[in-house]
Each structure stands twice: as C-alpha cells, then as structure tokens.
Coordinates of C-alpha atoms in Angstrom, one line a residue:
M1 CA 0.0 0.0 0.0
A2 CA 1.2 3.5 -0.7
S3 CA 2.1 5.7 2.2
N4 CA -0.1 8.8 2.8
S5 CA 2.9 10.8 4.1
T6 CA 4.1 13.9 2.3
S7 CA 7.5 14.8 1.1
R8 CA 9.6 16.3 3.9
G9 CA 11.4 19.6 3.6
A10 CA 10.7 23.2 3.0
I11 CA 11.0 23.0 -0.8
Y12 CA 8.0 20.8 -0.9
E13 CA 5.8 23.0 1.3
R14 CA 6.0 26.4 -0.3
E15 CA 3.3 28.2 -2.1
A16 CA 3.7 29.2 -5.8
P17 CA 5.7 32.4 -6.0
E18 CA 4.8 35.3 -8.4
G19 CA 8.1 35.0 -10.2
C20 CA 11.3 33.1 -10.5
D21 CA 14.6 33.0 -12.4
F22 CA 14.3 29.4 -13.7
L23 CA 11.1 27.3 -14.0
V24 CA 11.4 23.6 -14.8
I25 CA 8.3 21.7 -16.1
G26 CA 8.3 18.1 -14.9
S27 CA 10.2 16.4 -12.1
G28 CA 11.2 13.3 -13.9
S29 CA 14.7 11.9 -14.6
G30 CA 15.7 15.1 -16.5
G31 CA 13.6 17.6 -14.6
S32 CA 14.7 16.8 -11.1
A33 CA 18.4 16.7 -12.2
A34 CA 18.0 20.1 -13.9
A35 CA 16.1 21.8 -11.0
G36 CA 18.5 20.3 -8.4
R37 CA 21.6 21.4 -10.3
L38 CA 20.2 24.9 -10.9
A39 CA 19.3 25.5 -7.3
G40 CA 22.3 23.7 -5.8
N41 CA 24.9 25.5 -8.0
S42 CA 23.6 29.0 -8.0
D43 CA 21.6 31.6 -6.1
A44 CA 18.8 31.5 -8.7
R45 CA 15.2 31.3 -7.6
V46 CA 14.1 27.9 -9.1
V47 CA 10.5 26.6 -9.4
L48 CA 9.7 23.0 -10.3
L49 CA 6.3 21.9 -11.5
E50 CA 5.1 18.3 -11.1
S51 CA 1.7 17.0 -12.2
G52 CA 1.8 14.1 -9.7
G53 CA 2.2 13.8 -5.9
T54 CA 4.9 13.0 -3.5
H55 CA 7.6 10.3 -4.0
N56 CA 7.7 9.7 -0.3
R57 CA 5.6 6.5 -0.3
D58 CA 6.4 3.0 0.5
D59 CA 5.6 1.5 -2.9
V60 CA 8.0 4.0 -4.6
S61 CA 10.8 3.5 -2.1
K62 CA 11.1 -0.3 -2.1
P63 CA 12.8 -1.7 -5.2
I64 CA 10.4 -4.5 -5.8
G65 CA 7.5 -2.0 -5.7
W66 CA 7.8 -1.2 -9.4
V67 CA 5.5 -4.2 -10.2
E68 CA 2.6 -2.8 -8.1
L69 CA 3.3 0.7 -9.2
L70 CA 2.4 -0.3 -12.8
E71 CA -1.3 -0.3 -11.7
S72 CA -1.1 2.6 -9.1
D73 CA -1.9 6.3 -9.1
A74 CA 1.8 7.0 -9.5
N75 CA 1.4 6.2 -13.2
W76 CA -0.2 8.1 -16.0
G77 CA -1.4 4.9 -17.8
Y78 CA -1.2 6.4 -21.3
E79 CA -2.5 4.5 -24.2
T80 CA -1.3 4.6 -27.8
V81 CA -3.6 4.7 -30.8
P82 CA -4.3 1.3 -32.3
Q83 CA -1.1 -0.1 -33.9
E84 CA -1.7 -1.7 -37.3
A85 CA 1.4 -3.9 -37.2
T86 CA 0.5 -5.4 -33.9
L87 CA -3.0 -6.5 -35.0
G88 CA -4.7 -3.2 -34.0
R89 CA -3.7 -3.4 -30.4
V90 CA -3.7 -0.4 -28.1
H91 CA -0.4 -0.4 -26.1
V92 CA -0.3 0.8 -22.5
W93 CA 2.5 3.2 -21.6
K94 CA 3.1 3.4 -17.8
M95 CA 4.8 6.7 -17.3
G96 CA 5.5 8.1 -13.8
K97 CA 3.0 10.6 -12.4
V98 CA 4.9 11.4 -9.1
L99 CA 8.0 13.4 -8.0
G100 CA 10.9 11.7 -9.8
G101 CA 8.6 10.9 -12.8
S102 CA 9.4 7.5 -14.3
S103 CA 12.6 7.2 -12.3
S104 CA 10.2 6.7 -9.3
V105 CA 8.3 3.8 -10.9
N106 CA 10.8 2.1 -13.2
G107 CA 12.9 -1.0 -12.8
M108 CA 15.9 1.0 -11.7
M109 CA 18.3 -0.6 -14.2
Y110 CA 21.2 1.9 -14.6
M111 CA 22.5 1.9 -18.1
R112 CA 24.6 4.6 -19.8
G113 CA 24.3 3.3 -23.3
A114 CA 27.2 2.6 -25.7
Q115 CA 29.9 4.9 -26.9
W116 CA 28.8 4.7 -30.5
D117 CA 25.3 5.9 -29.4
Y118 CA 26.6 9.3 -28.5
D119 CA 29.3 9.5 -31.2
A120 CA 26.4 9.1 -33.6
W121 CA 24.6 12.0 -31.9
A122 CA 27.6 14.2 -32.4
E123 CA 27.9 13.1 -36.1
M124 CA 24.3 14.3 -36.6
G125 CA 25.5 17.8 -35.8
N126 CA 25.2 17.9 -32.0
E127 CA 28.6 19.2 -31.0
G128 CA 29.6 18.3 -27.5
W129 CA 27.5 15.1 -27.3
D130 CA 30.3 12.7 -28.3
S131 CA 30.9 9.7 -26.0
E132 CA 34.1 11.1 -24.4
T133 CA 32.2 14.2 -23.3
V134 CA 29.0 12.4 -22.3
F135 CA 30.8 9.7 -20.3
G136 CA 32.6 12.4 -18.4
Y137 CA 29.2 13.6 -17.1
F138 CA 28.1 10.1 -16.3
K139 CA 31.2 9.7 -14.2
K140 CA 30.4 13.0 -12.3
M141 CA 26.8 11.8 -11.7
E142 CA 27.5 8.4 -10.3
D143 CA 28.5 6.9 -7.0
Y144 CA 29.6 3.4 -7.8
P145 CA 32.6 2.4 -5.6
E146 CA 32.7 -1.1 -7.2
G147 CA 33.6 0.3 -10.6
D148 CA 36.9 0.9 -12.4
P149 CA 38.0 4.4 -11.3
D150 CA 39.3 5.1 -14.8
S151 CA 35.8 4.9 -16.2
R152 CA 33.3 5.0 -13.3
G153 CA 32.5 7.7 -10.8
T154 CA 32.3 7.8 -7.0
G155 CA 30.8 10.5 -4.8
G156 CA 28.1 11.6 -7.3
P157 CA 24.4 12.1 -6.4
V158 CA 23.1 8.9 -8.1
K159 CA 23.8 6.0 -5.8
L160 CA 24.3 2.6 -7.4
V161 CA 24.6 -1.0 -6.3
K162 CA 25.6 -4.1 -8.2
V163 CA 23.3 -7.1 -8.0
A164 CA 24.5 -10.1 -6.0
E165 CA 24.9 -13.4 -8.0
K166 CA 22.7 -15.4 -5.7
H167 CA 19.2 -16.0 -7.2
P168 CA 18.9 -19.3 -9.1
V169 CA 17.6 -17.5 -12.2
I170 CA 20.7 -15.3 -12.2
T171 CA 23.2 -18.1 -11.8
S172 CA 21.4 -20.3 -14.4
F173 CA 21.2 -17.4 -16.9
L174 CA 24.9 -16.6 -16.5
K175 CA 25.8 -20.3 -17.1
A176 CA 23.3 -20.6 -20.0
C177 CA 24.8 -17.6 -21.8
E178 CA 28.3 -19.1 -21.5
E179 CA 26.9 -22.5 -22.6
T180 CA 25.4 -21.0 -25.8
G181 CA 28.5 -19.2 -26.8
W182 CA 28.1 -15.6 -25.6
S183 CA 30.7 -13.6 -23.8
R184 CA 30.6 -11.8 -20.4
A185 CA 30.5 -8.0 -20.4
G186 CA 32.2 -7.3 -17.1
D187 CA 30.5 -3.9 -16.7
F188 CA 27.3 -2.8 -18.4
N189 CA 28.4 0.8 -17.9
G190 CA 32.0 0.4 -19.0
I191 CA 33.6 1.2 -22.3
D192 CA 32.0 -1.8 -24.0
P193 CA 28.7 -3.1 -22.5
E194 CA 28.3 -6.0 -25.0
G195 CA 27.8 -9.4 -23.4
Y196 CA 25.9 -10.9 -20.4
E197 CA 26.1 -9.6 -16.9
V198 CA 24.3 -8.8 -13.7
H199 CA 22.6 -5.4 -13.6
Q200 CA 23.6 -2.2 -11.7
L201 CA 20.6 -0.5 -10.0
N202 CA 20.1 3.0 -8.7
V203 CA 19.4 1.5 -5.3
R204 CA 21.2 2.2 -2.0
D205 CA 20.5 0.6 1.4
G206 CA 17.5 -1.2 0.0
K207 CA 15.8 2.0 -1.2
R208 CA 15.1 3.4 -4.7
Q209 CA 17.4 6.2 -5.7
S210 CA 15.1 8.1 -8.1
S211 CA 16.1 11.4 -9.7
A212 CA 14.0 13.2 -7.0
V213 CA 15.9 11.3 -4.2
A214 CA 19.3 12.0 -5.9
F215 CA 18.8 15.7 -6.9
L216 CA 15.9 17.2 -4.8
D217 CA 16.0 15.6 -1.4
P218 CA 19.5 16.8 -0.6
L219 CA 18.2 20.4 -1.1
A220 CA 15.1 19.8 1.0
D221 CA 15.6 23.0 3.0
A222 CA 17.2 25.1 0.3
D223 CA 16.0 28.8 0.3
N224 CA 16.0 29.1 -3.5
L225 CA 14.0 26.0 -4.6
T226 CA 10.2 25.6 -4.7
V227 CA 8.7 22.2 -5.7
L228 CA 5.0 22.4 -6.6
T229 CA 3.0 19.1 -6.8
D230 CA -0.4 18.6 -8.5
A231 CA 0.8 21.3 -10.8
T232 CA 0.4 20.8 -14.6
A233 CA 1.8 23.2 -17.1
Q234 CA -0.8 24.3 -19.6
Q235 CA 0.9 27.0 -21.6
I236 CA 4.3 28.7 -22.0
V237 CA 3.7 32.3 -22.8
L238 CA 6.1 34.0 -25.3
E239 CA 6.5 37.6 -26.2
D240 CA 8.9 38.7 -29.0
G241 CA 10.6 35.3 -29.1
R242 CA 11.1 35.1 -25.3
V243 CA 9.3 33.2 -22.6
T244 CA 7.7 35.6 -20.1
E245 CA 5.5 33.3 -17.9
V246 CA 4.1 29.8 -17.5
V247 CA 0.4 29.1 -17.0
F248 CA -0.3 26.0 -14.9
K249 CA -3.2 24.3 -13.1
Q250 CA -2.8 23.3 -9.5
G251 CA -5.7 21.5 -8.1
E252 CA -8.7 23.3 -9.7
E253 CA -7.0 26.7 -9.8
I254 CA -5.2 28.2 -12.8
K255 CA -2.0 30.0 -11.8
R256 CA 0.8 31.9 -13.5
I257 CA 4.4 32.4 -12.7
R258 CA 6.5 35.1 -14.2
V259 CA 9.9 33.9 -15.6
E260 CA 12.9 36.2 -15.5
G261 CA 15.4 33.7 -16.8
E262 CA 14.6 30.4 -18.5
V263 CA 12.1 27.7 -18.8
I264 CA 13.3 24.1 -19.0
V265 CA 10.7 21.7 -20.3
S266 CA 11.3 18.2 -18.8
A267 CA 7.8 16.7 -19.1
G268 CA 9.0 13.6 -21.0
C269 CA 8.5 12.4 -24.5
I270 CA 4.7 12.8 -24.2
G271 CA 4.4 15.9 -22.0
S272 CA 7.2 18.0 -23.5
P273 CA 5.9 18.1 -27.1
Q274 CA 2.4 18.4 -25.7
V275 CA 3.0 21.6 -23.8
L276 CA 5.0 23.1 -26.7
L277 CA 2.1 22.4 -29.0
L278 CA -0.5 23.8 -26.6
S279 CA 1.7 26.9 -26.4
G280 CA 1.6 27.4 -30.2
I281 CA 5.0 26.0 -30.9
G282 CA 4.8 23.3 -33.5
P283 CA 3.6 22.4 -37.0
K284 CA 1.5 25.3 -38.3
D285 CA -1.1 23.2 -40.1
Q286 CA -1.8 21.0 -37.0
L287 CA -2.1 24.0 -34.7
E288 CA -4.4 26.0 -37.0
K289 CA -6.8 23.0 -37.4
L290 CA -7.1 23.0 -33.6
G291 CA -7.6 26.7 -33.3
I292 CA -4.3 27.3 -31.5
D293 CA -2.6 30.6 -32.3
V294 CA 0.7 29.8 -34.0
V295 CA 3.5 31.5 -32.0
L296 CA 6.4 29.6 -33.8
D297 CA 6.0 27.3 -36.8
L298 CA 8.3 24.4 -35.8
P299 CA 7.3 21.3 -37.9
A300 CA 9.4 18.8 -36.0
V301 CA 7.6 19.1 -32.7
G302 CA 6.1 15.7 -31.9
E303 CA 8.0 13.9 -34.7
N304 CA 10.7 11.2 -34.4
L305 CA 8.8 9.2 -31.7
H306 CA 10.3 5.8 -31.2
D307 CA 10.7 3.1 -28.5
H308 CA 12.4 -0.1 -27.5
I309 CA 10.0 -2.9 -28.1
G310 CA 10.3 -6.5 -26.9
V311 CA 8.5 -9.8 -26.7
P312 CA 8.2 -12.1 -23.7
V313 CA 9.6 -15.6 -23.5
A314 CA 8.1 -17.1 -20.4
F315 CA 9.2 -20.3 -18.7
E316 CA 7.3 -22.2 -16.0
A317 CA 9.6 -23.3 -13.2
S318 CA 9.8 -26.8 -11.9
Q319 CA 9.9 -25.5 -8.3
P320 CA 9.0 -22.4 -6.3
L321 CA 11.6 -19.7 -6.8
P322 CA 13.0 -17.6 -3.9
E323 CA 12.0 -13.9 -3.7
S324 CA 14.3 -11.3 -5.2
E325 CA 16.9 -9.6 -3.0
H326 CA 16.7 -6.6 -5.4
Q327 CA 13.9 -5.7 -7.9
A328 CA 13.5 -9.0 -9.7
V329 CA 15.2 -7.8 -13.0
E330 CA 18.7 -8.5 -12.0
V331 CA 20.6 -10.0 -15.0
G332 CA 20.6 -9.6 -18.8
M333 CA 22.5 -9.5 -22.0
Y334 CA 23.4 -7.3 -24.9
C335 CA 24.3 -9.1 -28.1
R336 CA 24.5 -8.8 -31.9
S337 CA 21.8 -10.4 -34.0
E338 CA 24.5 -11.5 -36.4
P339 CA 28.3 -11.6 -35.9
S340 CA 28.7 -9.3 -38.9
K341 CA 26.8 -6.5 -37.2
P342 CA 29.1 -3.6 -36.2
H343 CA 27.4 -3.3 -32.8
Y344 CA 25.1 -5.1 -30.5
D345 CA 21.4 -4.6 -31.4
I346 CA 19.5 -6.9 -29.1
Q347 CA 18.9 -6.7 -25.3
V348 CA 17.7 -9.6 -23.2
P349 CA 16.6 -8.6 -19.7
V350 CA 15.4 -11.3 -17.4
Q351 CA 12.6 -11.1 -14.8
N352 CA 12.7 -13.8 -12.2
F353 CA 8.9 -14.0 -12.1
P354 CA 6.2 -14.5 -14.8
F355 CA 6.2 -11.0 -16.2
V356 CA 3.2 -10.0 -18.4
P357 CA 3.6 -6.7 -20.2
P358 CA 0.8 -4.3 -19.5
G359 CA -2.0 -4.4 -22.0
T360 CA -1.3 -8.0 -23.1
D361 CA -3.1 -11.2 -22.2
S362 CA -1.9 -13.0 -19.1
Y363 CA -0.6 -16.6 -19.0
A364 CA -1.3 -19.0 -16.2
I365 CA 2.1 -19.6 -14.5
K366 CA 2.3 -19.7 -10.8
D367 CA 6.1 -20.1 -10.6
G368 CA 8.4 -19.1 -13.4
F369 CA 10.7 -16.6 -15.0
T370 CA 10.6 -14.5 -18.1
F371 CA 13.0 -13.3 -20.8
Y372 CA 12.0 -10.1 -22.6
P373 CA 14.3 -9.8 -25.7
G374 CA 14.0 -6.6 -27.6
I375 CA 15.5 -4.4 -30.2
M376 CA 17.9 -1.5 -29.5
K377 CA 17.7 0.5 -32.7
P378 CA 14.2 0.5 -34.1
K379 CA 13.8 2.1 -37.5
S380 CA 10.0 2.8 -37.2
R381 CA 9.2 6.4 -36.4
G382 CA 5.9 7.8 -35.1
R383 CA 4.6 11.0 -33.5
I384 CA 2.9 12.8 -30.7
S385 CA 0.1 15.1 -31.8
L386 CA -2.7 16.9 -30.0
R387 CA -6.2 15.5 -29.8
S388 CA -7.6 19.0 -29.2
S389 CA -6.7 22.4 -27.8
D390 CA -7.9 21.4 -24.3
P391 CA -4.8 20.9 -22.0
N392 CA -6.8 18.2 -20.1
D393 CA -7.1 16.0 -23.2
R394 CA -4.4 13.4 -23.5
P395 CA -2.4 13.7 -26.8
L396 CA -2.5 11.1 -29.6
I397 CA 0.4 8.7 -29.2
D398 CA 1.5 6.8 -32.3
P399 CA 4.9 5.0 -32.0
A400 CA 4.3 3.2 -35.3
Y401 CA 5.5 -0.1 -33.8
L402 CA 7.0 -2.6 -36.3
Q403 CA 6.0 -0.4 -39.3
H404 CA 9.5 -0.8 -40.7
P405 CA 10.0 -4.4 -41.9
D406 CA 13.6 -4.5 -40.4
D407 CA 12.1 -4.1 -36.9
L408 CA 10.0 -7.2 -37.3
A409 CA 13.0 -9.2 -38.7
L410 CA 15.2 -8.1 -35.8
L411 CA 12.6 -8.8 -33.1
T412 CA 12.2 -12.3 -34.7
R413 CA 15.9 -12.8 -34.2
A414 CA 15.8 -11.4 -30.7
L415 CA 13.0 -13.9 -29.8
E416 CA 15.2 -16.7 -31.2
V417 CA 18.1 -15.7 -29.0
G418 CA 15.9 -15.7 -25.9
R419 CA 14.5 -19.1 -26.7
E420 CA 17.9 -20.6 -27.3
V421 CA 19.4 -19.3 -24.0
G422 CA 16.3 -20.4 -22.1
Q423 CA 16.5 -24.0 -23.4
A424 CA 20.2 -24.4 -22.4
H425 CA 21.1 -27.2 -20.0
A426 CA 22.0 -24.6 -17.4
F427 CA 18.3 -24.1 -16.7
D428 CA 17.4 -27.8 -16.5
E429 CA 17.2 -27.8 -12.7
I430 CA 14.7 -25.0 -12.5
R431 CA 12.9 -25.0 -15.9
K432 CA 9.8 -27.1 -16.4
R433 CA 8.8 -25.9 -19.8
E434 CA 8.6 -22.9 -22.2
A435 CA 5.1 -21.6 -21.6
Q436 CA 5.3 -18.7 -24.1
P437 CA 5.5 -18.8 -27.1
G438 CA 5.4 -22.6 -26.3
P439 CA 6.7 -25.6 -28.2
D440 CA 4.0 -25.5 -30.8
V441 CA 5.1 -22.0 -32.1
T442 CA 7.9 -23.0 -34.5
S443 CA 7.0 -22.0 -38.1
A444 CA 7.9 -18.6 -39.4
K445 CA 4.2 -17.8 -39.7
D446 CA 3.4 -18.7 -36.1
V447 CA 6.4 -16.8 -34.8
E448 CA 5.4 -13.7 -36.6
L449 CA 1.8 -14.0 -35.3
Y450 CA 3.1 -14.4 -31.8
I451 CA 5.3 -11.3 -32.1
R452 CA 2.4 -9.3 -33.4
E453 CA 0.2 -10.5 -30.6
R454 CA 2.7 -10.1 -27.8
A455 CA 5.2 -7.4 -28.6
A456 CA 5.2 -4.6 -26.1
T457 CA 7.0 -1.5 -24.8
Y458 CA 10.2 -1.5 -22.8
F459 CA 8.9 1.8 -21.3
H460 CA 11.7 3.6 -23.1
P461 CA 9.9 6.0 -25.5
V462 CA 12.1 8.9 -26.8
G463 CA 11.7 11.6 -29.4
G464 CA 9.2 14.4 -30.0
C465 CA 11.7 17.2 -29.5
K466 CA 14.7 16.1 -31.5
M467 CA 18.1 17.6 -30.9
G468 CA 19.9 18.6 -34.1
S469 CA 20.8 21.3 -36.6
G470 CA 18.4 20.6 -39.5
D471 CA 14.8 21.3 -40.2
D472 CA 13.9 18.1 -38.6
A473 CA 15.1 19.3 -35.2
V474 CA 13.3 21.1 -32.3
V475 CA 16.3 21.9 -30.1
D476 CA 20.0 22.7 -30.8
E477 CA 23.0 21.1 -29.2
R478 CA 22.6 23.2 -26.1
L479 CA 19.0 22.0 -25.8
K480 CA 17.5 25.4 -26.8
V481 CA 14.2 25.4 -28.7
R482 CA 15.1 26.8 -32.1
G483 CA 13.7 30.3 -32.4
V484 CA 13.1 31.0 -28.7
E485 CA 15.6 32.9 -26.6
N486 CA 15.1 31.3 -23.2
L487 CA 13.4 27.9 -23.6
R488 CA 15.1 24.5 -23.4
V489 CA 14.0 20.9 -23.4
A490 CA 15.8 18.4 -21.2
D491 CA 14.5 14.8 -21.2
A492 CA 14.4 11.7 -23.5
S493 CA 12.3 13.6 -26.0
V494 CA 15.5 15.4 -27.3
M495 CA 17.3 12.1 -28.2
P496 CA 17.8 12.2 -32.0
E497 CA 18.2 8.4 -31.8
I498 CA 17.4 6.1 -28.9
I499 CA 20.4 4.8 -27.0
S500 CA 21.3 1.1 -26.8
G501 CA 20.1 0.6 -23.3
N502 CA 17.6 1.8 -20.7
T503 CA 16.9 5.5 -20.9
N504 CA 16.7 6.7 -17.3
A505 CA 20.4 7.4 -16.7
P506 CA 20.8 9.3 -20.0
S507 CA 17.8 11.4 -19.2
M508 CA 19.3 12.4 -15.9
M509 CA 22.5 13.3 -17.7
I510 CA 20.6 15.4 -20.2
G511 CA 18.9 17.3 -17.3
W512 CA 22.3 17.8 -15.6
R513 CA 23.7 19.3 -18.8
A514 CA 20.7 21.5 -19.4
A515 CA 21.3 23.2 -16.0
E516 CA 24.9 23.7 -16.9
F517 CA 24.1 25.3 -20.2
A518 CA 21.5 27.6 -18.6
L519 CA 23.8 28.7 -15.8
A520 CA 26.7 29.2 -18.2
E521 CA 24.7 31.5 -20.5
G522 CA 23.4 33.5 -17.5
S523 CA 19.9 34.0 -18.7
G524 CA 17.8 36.2 -16.4
K525 CA 18.4 39.0 -14.1
A526 CA 21.3 39.5 -11.7
G527 CA 21.3 37.1 -8.8
V528 CA 21.8 34.0 -11.0
E529 CA 25.3 33.5 -9.9
A530 CA 27.3 30.3 -9.6
S531 CA 27.9 29.1 -6.1
G532 CA 31.2 27.4 -6.9
K533 CA 29.8 23.9 -6.2
A534 CA 30.9 21.1 -8.4

C-alpha cells in the first residue's frame, strides 16, 4: 500500500511564487536533475512543477515496488492509438506521475548506453555530445565504488549497487549464456557493454534512488527552490521570441508564474511536445486546425517518436523460486543479432517471475521466470500530436510499432536468442517448460503472429523534440528550442536516436547538462550566480 505521508522539507511545502529565475516543467529523470543542479549550484530562484504527488511513499521507495506501481496512481497509464502492425492493439505506456517521474516507478536498471550511441549524436550535428564528453558527465553523476575508477564515478548524487549473484535465475542465466557461446560483459556501464552480466541498479541501502531522491531531497531545506506538486503546465507564454510566464493548473486553480530567466521543459517524450504544441510552438497546419494561435512554426515538434520494443519468452519453473533480493530484473545480455553487425542490437533482460507486459493477455504460470528480448535501434518512427486544444485531453500517441520491416525481422531474431538461451542445459534444474511462445510455435508464420500478438514496450519511448541542426530538429546542441531565446527541453524527447540501453540514466545526464548550459549562459536578471559547487 502507498504511504499517505508527504515529502519532507521546506522546498515541498512552499506556495507558488509570483516570479522566478528558472522554471522547470516536470520532475522526472531530467527535470529533477535540472532543477536540483540549478538550485544547488547558483543563487537562482528555481521553481519545479510536477503533475503528480509525493515520492515519499512505501511502494515507490522499495525496489520490488515497481511491479505494483504499474497499476497505481503513480502512473499516467497512457494508451497509444491502435497499432496496425500489432493487430490493431492499443499499447499501454506506464509513465511516472509522481515526483521523480518515471525514475520513481521504473525497474531501476542503470545503463549509460554505448559509446557509439553518443558519437552518432555528435555526427548528426550535435557538437559536445560525443561519447568522451558524455561519459565524463556520467562519471560525475555516479556513486559506484565497485567500478573501475578510470571509467566509473564515485561521490556523485546517483547512488548505485551491483546485483549479487545469488538467485537461481541469475546463476542459471549466466551459465546458460556461456553455454550458448556468448561472452561476459564485465560492466554494463563500461567502455563496451556488450555481453551478459548482472545489472547495476540505482538503489542504495535497499531503497530506490530516483532522480528526485538524488537531486531534490539533498536540497530539502534550500532557500531558493520551490517544488509544486499537483501542478500541470498548460501554456508557455512567449512575447517577441522570449518566454515571459508559464500558466499551470494546481488542483482546480489556474495560476501563473513570471519567468525572469529560462524555462526548461522536462515533461517527458509525451508531455514535452504536448506543452509546446499547446503553447503554439509546432507544426503550423496542426495548430491551425485545432484553433491554436501559431507562435512559432516548428514542424518537427512531436515527430521522431520511437521506443524499444520486446516480446516475452516465459518459462514455467519446476519448483517455487525464492524472492528477489533486489527488484527482480537482475541480469541480462546485450548481443548482436549476427556476428557481422558492427554493434550489439538486441537486449535480453530477465525477470525472475512470470512478467506479463501491461496491455497483453496473461498466462497461467504460478512459478516461473521471463526473458524479454527486444531491439535496441528500431527504425520505425511515429509522432505525438494533439487530440484537441484542451490541455486536459491526452495527446495522440503513435509509436508506429513494427511499421519498418527491419524491426520485425530483428525482433524475430531477438526472440530466437531468448528461446535458445532459455533452453540451455544450465536451466534444467529450475525450468519445467517454455510456456510462451510454447513448443507449438515453430513456423515462421506462427512466430510472426506471436510477435504481433505479444510485442510490447520497454517503457523507453524517446523523441518528439529532436536535438539537431536541421529542419527536422526542435532543439539545438545546447537543448535550446530553435527560435526561442530562453526555452530548453531536457529529457528523453530530445534524443535524436534512442540509445542502446535503458533511458533513465541518459535522461538524468541530459537534465544535468541543461542546468549547466543555462547557468553558463546566465539567462535572467542579476542574482543568478554560480555558487562554486561542483
């Protein structure tokens, strides 16, 4: 059950001020990092808006709580439009509606991504996002004493722990990967993450280390930070190419805050394009059809939406399995679909319970474990668009799952890898049978049908506010919205291409850098001065 307690500290108890230097929309992975860095490293007056409630609740704090959180009031429970390539299914996207955003409801797997992810971003025209630069920020952000000090950080705000190799699903999976010819990674957040390994989690002393815990709680009594919950941004007001105020709804009341410096939008890949569109920033044709005044014709807003997608391989266990010591997704693998591929393109996370993706049919297994193989670089691209001009209406979400034929082919290979590892002799002592897809699903036609019936999100959607230098971009390499003097976006929506791994850690890094850019440029009136903190 969720705790009814509220967040502790003065920053969570203040009323909305009339004005501020920096206003951050959204307290998710990027937003909490941005707000915390702005307030902790300057004398600026910072306001953070969060649509949800407190993160100080038992189901958020305990690592295994992410399973029950999927069906709780801490989640938005978004739904996509029907997806043609998955038999018209509506996919459920469980995004965090609580302080810390999705970092407060996710599986806590800490993954930086691969070097070549960020080098590709730089090659797309995003100077300063190469792997050498980006990995330097990850190192500053982390506290991972078990890592190689040459590549891993200690003393940072994001506390990490490495999973112990105790659970029988973990030990069997490690042996099964070796048995089937794969190599061990050593460190999923090292220079080369390829291979099988136990996960690193943003968990410390048995408690979740969300972005809110890492970046906001240490400033709980700061004089210059105000965190407003139940506060949903509805409009960013611009005058002469500059943001002047933000309109938001708190409870049933419409409020406004004057902005002297900058606004940083960190509402996620759904909320960030949505608030830009509602503010008249986006494709002219779409806005005019909805009766929204066009403030800035920016066609790329809402485009480039894509997501990691996987398909379950569920095994019934021959015996009851022990409870997890962590969060029950404790081991996995990154691998290449074919040896000739230049980089790994498949991920195989393992749940040590019968995991059923939200929105898909359940399967009757009392004891078991599940592989969830998926693809790292989907080619399908969808969009976020407005349903209406009403801020209370949820936007239309179309990830265009499996629309590109290469995605289906790669997911088919990912499924093969999962089944091969799951059938290895290393699992003989704990595996009773493959329950899904099951032994009868062998033909190419049956496998394709199974994928179309079962494929589901990894909860890693990105895009909608692409970073770049061309007409298909929304923000530049310093995360500034093109054509607006004092507006940035800092979350997974800016990713020009999804990284090869979980998206929480990169989103925090993006928020960290947004604060650095804003402070370095000194937007706003006097008083926004660096404090000298690292």
